[in-house]
Each structure stands twice: as structure tokens, then as C-alpha cells.
PDB file of C-alpha atoms in Angstrom:
ATOM      1  CA  MET M   1     153.923 135.547  80.623  1.00 98.00           C
ATOM      2  CA  LYS M   2     153.047 133.198  77.760  1.00 98.00           C
ATOM      3  CA  ILE M   3     155.956 130.784  77.214  1.00 98.00           C
ATOM      4  CA  SER M   4     156.408 128.099  74.574  1.00 99.00           C
ATOM      5  CA  ILE M   5     158.714 125.244  75.594  1.00 99.00           C
ATOM      6  CA  ALA M   6     160.059 122.096  73.938  1.00 98.00           C
ATOM      7  CA  SER M   7     162.952 119.683  74.137  1.00 98.00           C
ATOM      8  CA  ASP M   8     164.520 116.740  72.437  1.00 98.00           C
ATOM      9  CA  HIS M   9     164.986 113.341  74.085  1.00 97.00           C
ATOM     10  CA  ALA M  10     168.125 114.482  75.949  1.00 97.00           C
ATOM     11  CA  GLY M  11     166.328 117.445  77.492  1.00 98.00           C
ATOM     12  CA  PHE M  12     162.980 115.762  78.062  1.00 98.00           C
ATOM     13  CA  GLU M  13     163.324 115.114  81.804  1.00 98.00           C
ATOM     14  CA  GLN M  14     164.394 118.678  82.611  1.00 98.00           C
ATOM     15  CA  LYS M  15     161.762 120.102  80.258  1.00 98.00           C
ATOM     16  CA  GLN M  16     159.064 118.325  82.233  1.00 98.00           C
ATOM     17  CA  GLN M  17     160.438 119.731  85.484  1.00 98.00           C
ATOM     18  CA  LEU M  18     160.841 123.213  84.023  1.00 98.00           C
ATOM     19  CA  VAL M  19     157.231 123.223  82.793  1.00 98.00           C
ATOM     20  CA  ASP M  20     156.103 122.559  86.370  1.00 98.00           C
ATOM     21  CA  TYR M  21     158.484 125.218  87.677  1.00 98.00           C
ATOM     22  CA  LEU M  22     157.252 127.843  85.199  1.00 98.00           C
ATOM     23  CA  VAL M  23     153.597 127.083  85.929  1.00 98.00           C
ATOM     24  CA  SER M  24     154.304 127.358  89.671  1.00 98.00           C
ATOM     25  CA  ARG M  25     155.747 130.837  88.978  1.00 97.00           C
ATOM     26  CA  GLY M  26     152.459 131.894  87.346  1.00 98.00           C
ATOM     27  CA  HIS M  27     153.422 131.580  83.674  1.00 98.00           C
ATOM     28  CA  ASP M  28     151.090 130.329  80.936  1.00 98.00           C
ATOM     29  CA  VAL M  29     153.103 127.493  79.382  1.00 98.00           C
ATOM     30  CA  ALA M  30     152.546 125.774  76.033  1.00 98.00           C
ATOM     31  CA  ASP M  31     154.443 122.467  76.038  1.00 98.00           C
ATOM     32  CA  ARG M  32     155.265 121.748  72.387  1.00 98.00           C
ATOM     33  CA  GLY M  33     156.695 118.313  73.078  1.00 98.00           C
ATOM     34  CA  PRO M  34     157.869 115.723  72.884  1.00 98.00           C
ATOM     35  CA  ASP M  35     155.618 113.632  75.127  1.00 97.00           C
ATOM     36  CA  ASN M  36     158.303 111.094  76.076  1.00 97.00           C
ATOM     37  CA  ASP M  37     162.060 110.562  75.930  1.00 97.00           C
ATOM     38  CA  ASP M  38     162.092 108.539  72.691  1.00 97.00           C
ATOM     39  CA  ARG M  39     164.732 109.769  70.241  1.00 98.00           C
ATOM     40  CA  VAL M  40     163.593 112.785  68.200  1.00 98.00           C
ATOM     41  CA  ASP M  41     165.234 115.358  65.951  1.00 98.00           C
ATOM     42  CA  TYR M  42     165.715 118.618  67.864  1.00 98.00           C
ATOM     43  CA  PRO M  43     165.236 120.963  64.861  1.00 98.00           C
ATOM     44  CA  ASP M  44     161.592 119.877  64.612  1.00 98.00           C
ATOM     45  CA  TYR M  45     160.879 120.998  68.177  1.00 98.00           C
ATOM     46  CA  ALA M  46     163.043 124.118  68.025  1.00 98.00           C
ATOM     47  CA  ALA M  47     161.034 125.225  64.988  1.00 98.00           C
ATOM     48  CA  LEU M  48     157.712 124.815  66.834  1.00 98.00           C
ATOM     49  CA  VAL M  49     158.807 127.048  69.693  1.00 99.00           C
ATOM     50  CA  ALA M  50     160.547 129.577  67.457  1.00 98.00           C
ATOM     51  CA  ARG M  51     157.454 129.929  65.272  1.00 98.00           C
ATOM     52  CA  ASP M  52     155.264 130.379  68.361  1.00 98.00           C
ATOM     53  CA  VAL M  53     157.429 133.315  69.395  1.00 98.00           C
ATOM     54  CA  ALA M  54     157.910 134.769  65.908  1.00 98.00           C
ATOM     55  CA  GLU M  55     154.170 134.628  65.192  1.00 98.00           C
ATOM     56  CA  GLY M  56     153.148 136.097  68.566  1.00 98.00           C
ATOM     57  CA  ARG M  57     151.588 132.997  70.144  1.00 98.00           C
ATOM     58  CA  ALA M  58     154.207 133.201  72.907  1.00 98.00           C
ATOM     59  CA  GLU M  59     156.218 136.060  74.350  1.00 98.00           C
ATOM     60  CA  ARG M  60     159.309 133.928  74.967  1.00 98.00           C
ATOM     61  CA  GLY M  61     160.576 130.488  74.059  1.00 98.00           C
ATOM     62  CA  VAL M  62     162.482 127.889  76.059  1.00 99.00           C
ATOM     63  CA  LEU M  63     164.313 124.948  74.510  1.00 98.00           C
ATOM     64  CA  VAL M  64     166.115 122.105  76.273  1.00 98.00           C
ATOM     65  CA  CYS M  65     168.440 119.591  74.637  1.00 97.00           C
ATOM     66  CA  GLY M  66     171.669 117.891  75.649  1.00 97.00           C
ATOM     67  CA  THR M  67     173.775 121.031  75.324  1.00 98.00           C
ATOM     68  CA  GLY M  68     171.330 123.669  74.082  1.00 98.00           C
ATOM     69  CA  ILE M  69     173.639 124.396  71.162  1.00 98.00           C
ATOM     70  CA  GLY M  70     171.716 122.624  68.405  1.00 97.00           C
ATOM     71  CA  MET M  71     168.392 123.979  69.597  1.00 98.00           C
ATOM     72  CA  ALA M  72     169.722 127.557  69.581  1.00 98.00           C
ATOM     73  CA  MET M  73     171.132 127.130  66.089  1.00 98.00           C
ATOM     74  CA  ALA M  74     167.871 125.709  64.748  1.00 98.00           C
ATOM     75  CA  ALA M  75     165.633 128.310  66.428  1.00 98.00           C
ATOM     76  CA  GLY M  76     167.828 131.135  65.164  1.00 98.00           C
ATOM     77  CA  LYS M  77     167.007 130.192  61.580  1.00 98.00           C
ATOM     78  CA  VAL M  78     163.400 131.323  62.042  1.00 98.00           C
ATOM     79  CA  PRO M  79     162.995 134.996  61.037  1.00 98.00           C
ATOM     80  CA  GLY M  80     162.415 137.220  64.054  1.00 98.00           C
ATOM     81  CA  ILE M  81     164.137 134.934  66.519  1.00 98.00           C
ATOM     82  CA  ARG M  82     167.132 135.867  68.619  1.00 98.00           C
ATOM     83  CA  ALA M  83     168.050 132.595  70.331  1.00 98.00           C
ATOM     84  CA  ALA M  84     170.848 132.184  72.841  1.00 98.00           C
ATOM     85  CA  ASN M  85     172.410 129.068  74.348  1.00 98.00           C
ATOM     86  CA  ILE M  86     172.851 130.021  78.007  1.00 98.00           C
ATOM     87  CA  VAL M  87     174.565 128.134  80.842  1.00 98.00           C
ATOM     88  CA  ASP M  88     174.504 130.684  83.687  1.00 97.00           C
ATOM     89  CA  ALA M  89     172.168 133.345  85.024  1.00 98.00           C
ATOM     90  CA  GLU M  90     174.507 136.279  84.361  1.00 98.00           C
ATOM     91  CA  PHE M  91     174.598 135.450  80.646  1.00 98.00           C
ATOM     92  CA  ALA M  92     170.787 135.155  80.709  1.00 98.00           C
ATOM     93  CA  VAL M  93     170.566 138.727  81.983  1.00 98.00           C
ATOM     94  CA  LEU M  94     173.004 139.939  79.326  1.00 98.00           C
ATOM     95  CA  CYS M  95     171.281 138.144  76.446  1.00 98.00           C
ATOM     96  CA  ARG M  96     168.085 140.009  77.371  1.00 98.00           C
ATOM     97  CA  GLU M  97     169.619 143.407  78.221  1.00 98.00           C
ATOM     98  CA  HIS M  98     172.017 143.596  75.272  1.00 98.00           C
ATOM     99  CA  ASN M  99     170.520 141.343  72.594  1.00 98.00           C
ATOM    100  CA  ASP M 100     166.783 141.258  73.330  1.00 98.00           C
ATOM    101  CA  ALA M 101     166.913 137.450  73.119  1.00 98.00           C
ATOM    102  CA  ASN M 102     163.422 135.991  72.808  1.00 98.00           C
ATOM    103  CA  VAL M 103     164.321 132.283  72.881  1.00 98.00           C
ATOM    104  CA  ILE M 104     166.678 130.596  75.319  1.00 98.00           C
ATOM    105  CA  ALA M 105     168.273 127.188  74.823  1.00 98.00           C
ATOM    106  CA  LEU M 106     169.320 125.240  77.903  1.00 98.00           C
ATOM    107  CA  SER M 107     171.498 122.210  78.516  1.00 98.00           C
ATOM    108  CA  GLY M 108     169.657 119.300  80.086  1.00 97.00           C
ATOM    109  CA  ARG M 109     172.789 117.149  80.374  1.00 97.00           C
ATOM    110  CA  PHE M 110     175.491 119.516  81.600  1.00 98.00           C
ATOM    111  CA  VAL M 111     173.573 122.086  83.654  1.00 98.00           C
ATOM    112  CA  ASP M 112     171.815 121.215  86.913  1.00 97.00           C
ATOM    113  CA  LEU M 113     168.046 121.779  87.137  1.00 98.00           C
ATOM    114  CA  LYS M 114     168.390 124.395  89.895  1.00 98.00           C
ATOM    115  CA  VAL M 115     170.851 126.376  87.764  1.00 98.00           C
ATOM    116  CA  ASN M 116     168.472 126.202  84.794  1.00 98.00           C
ATOM    117  CA  GLU M 117     165.669 127.476  87.035  1.00 98.00           C
ATOM    118  CA  ARG M 118     167.834 130.475  88.011  1.00 98.00           C
ATOM    119  CA  ILE M 119     168.675 131.014  84.337  1.00 98.00           C
ATOM    120  CA  LEU M 120     164.965 131.054  83.448  1.00 98.00           C
ATOM    121  CA  ASP M 121     164.173 133.466  86.276  1.00 98.00           C
ATOM    122  CA  ALA M 122     166.835 135.855  84.968  1.00 98.00           C
ATOM    123  CA  PHE M 123     165.762 135.437  81.330  1.00 98.00           C
ATOM    124  CA  LEU M 124     162.096 136.040  82.068  1.00 98.00           C
ATOM    125  CA  SER M 125     162.531 138.949  84.487  1.00 98.00           C
ATOM    126  CA  THR M 126     165.100 140.992  82.560  1.00 98.00           C
ATOM    127  CA  ASP M 127     163.996 143.696  80.138  1.00 97.00           C
ATOM    128  CA  PHE M 128     165.811 144.735  76.983  1.00 98.00           C
ATOM    129  CA  GLY M 129     168.120 147.645  77.751  1.00 96.00           C
ATOM    130  CA  GLY M 130     167.471 149.525  74.521  1.00 95.00           C
ATOM    131  CA  GLY M 131     169.693 152.568  74.108  1.00 95.00           C
ATOM    132  CA  ARG M 132     172.991 151.784  72.438  1.00 94.00           C
ATOM    133  CA  HIS M 133     171.910 148.140  72.080  1.00 96.00           C
ATOM    134  CA  ALA M 134     168.816 148.925  69.985  1.00 97.00           C
ATOM    135  CA  GLY M 135     170.782 149.758  66.844  1.00 96.00           C
ATOM    136  CA  ARG M 136     172.818 146.586  67.149  1.00 96.00           C
ATOM    137  CA  VAL M 137     169.717 144.436  67.564  1.00 96.00           C
ATOM    138  CA  ALA M 138     168.191 146.178  64.540  1.00 96.00           C
ATOM    139  CA  LYS M 139     171.283 145.227  62.537  1.00 95.00           C
ATOM    140  CA  ILE M 140     170.895 141.619  63.675  1.00 95.00           C
ATOM    141  CA  MET M 141     167.285 141.624  62.535  1.00 95.00           C
ATOM    142  CA  GLU M 142     168.256 143.032  59.130  1.00 95.00           C
ATOM    143  CA  LEU M 143     170.155 139.777  58.561  1.00 93.00           C
ATOM    144  CA  ASP M 144     166.847 137.815  58.460  1.00 89.00           C
TER     145      ASP M 144
END
């Protein structure tokens, strides 16, 4: 799967490790930055990933900041994006099955790397459930 990933300074270390993890799992990963842990503004990087997904350059997006909250909020402003801030694998499954989330925002400060790896596995391997959820997702998209 083609995945676009980025972080801010707080998520930089985990982003680097998650890039390696995703590549080892056979994914084609576009690292959108930053290149070091110098202070940056997370909306700039969230926008890069969100636009990659919205414009079809990536199938899914992954964002990592201190909490994941700001990144999810910023990415969700891009039309076509359904971003979710996720802190456990069960919620990752549900955000895909019920909401067809296409961008996930992770916490690099409060969630352990191994947990974030499990979250990514769930996010990337779960299909949208469709059915009764399709109409609700359509209503979300009408808000763009």
C-alpha cells in the first residue's frame, strides 16, 4: 500500500521508526518530513500528508505528533480527508470499519512504539464496512 507519513518535532523519533516498520511490512512509504527534530508547526506537515491522500498520491496517511490531536484536526480540514486520532488498535479497526478513515494521527509522546505499530497494522488491514455506515460517511463528506 502507498502510505504518506509525516510528523512534527514531538513525533519525529517515532515517525522514523514507523517508516522503517512500514517498509519492513512491504508498504511503499513517502516520508513527507521533517528531516530532524527541530521545532516545526504540525499543520504544515499534516497538510502535506492529507493532500497526498486527497489527491490520490497515497492510499492512506499517517501523522505523528505529541498527542496526535493537532495533526488530526489539521488534516481533517483538507476536503476528502477523514482523519482520526487513535490511541489503541481496537479504535483503529473501528475508525476504518465505521468511518472509512483515510488518515490516522498517532501520539509519539504518550503511546509506546509497539502499540503504535499494532495500531498501524489494524488501520492498514481493516476494510471499510460499508452497509449502514456508508450513508453516514456520505453525510460526513457532504460537510466538506
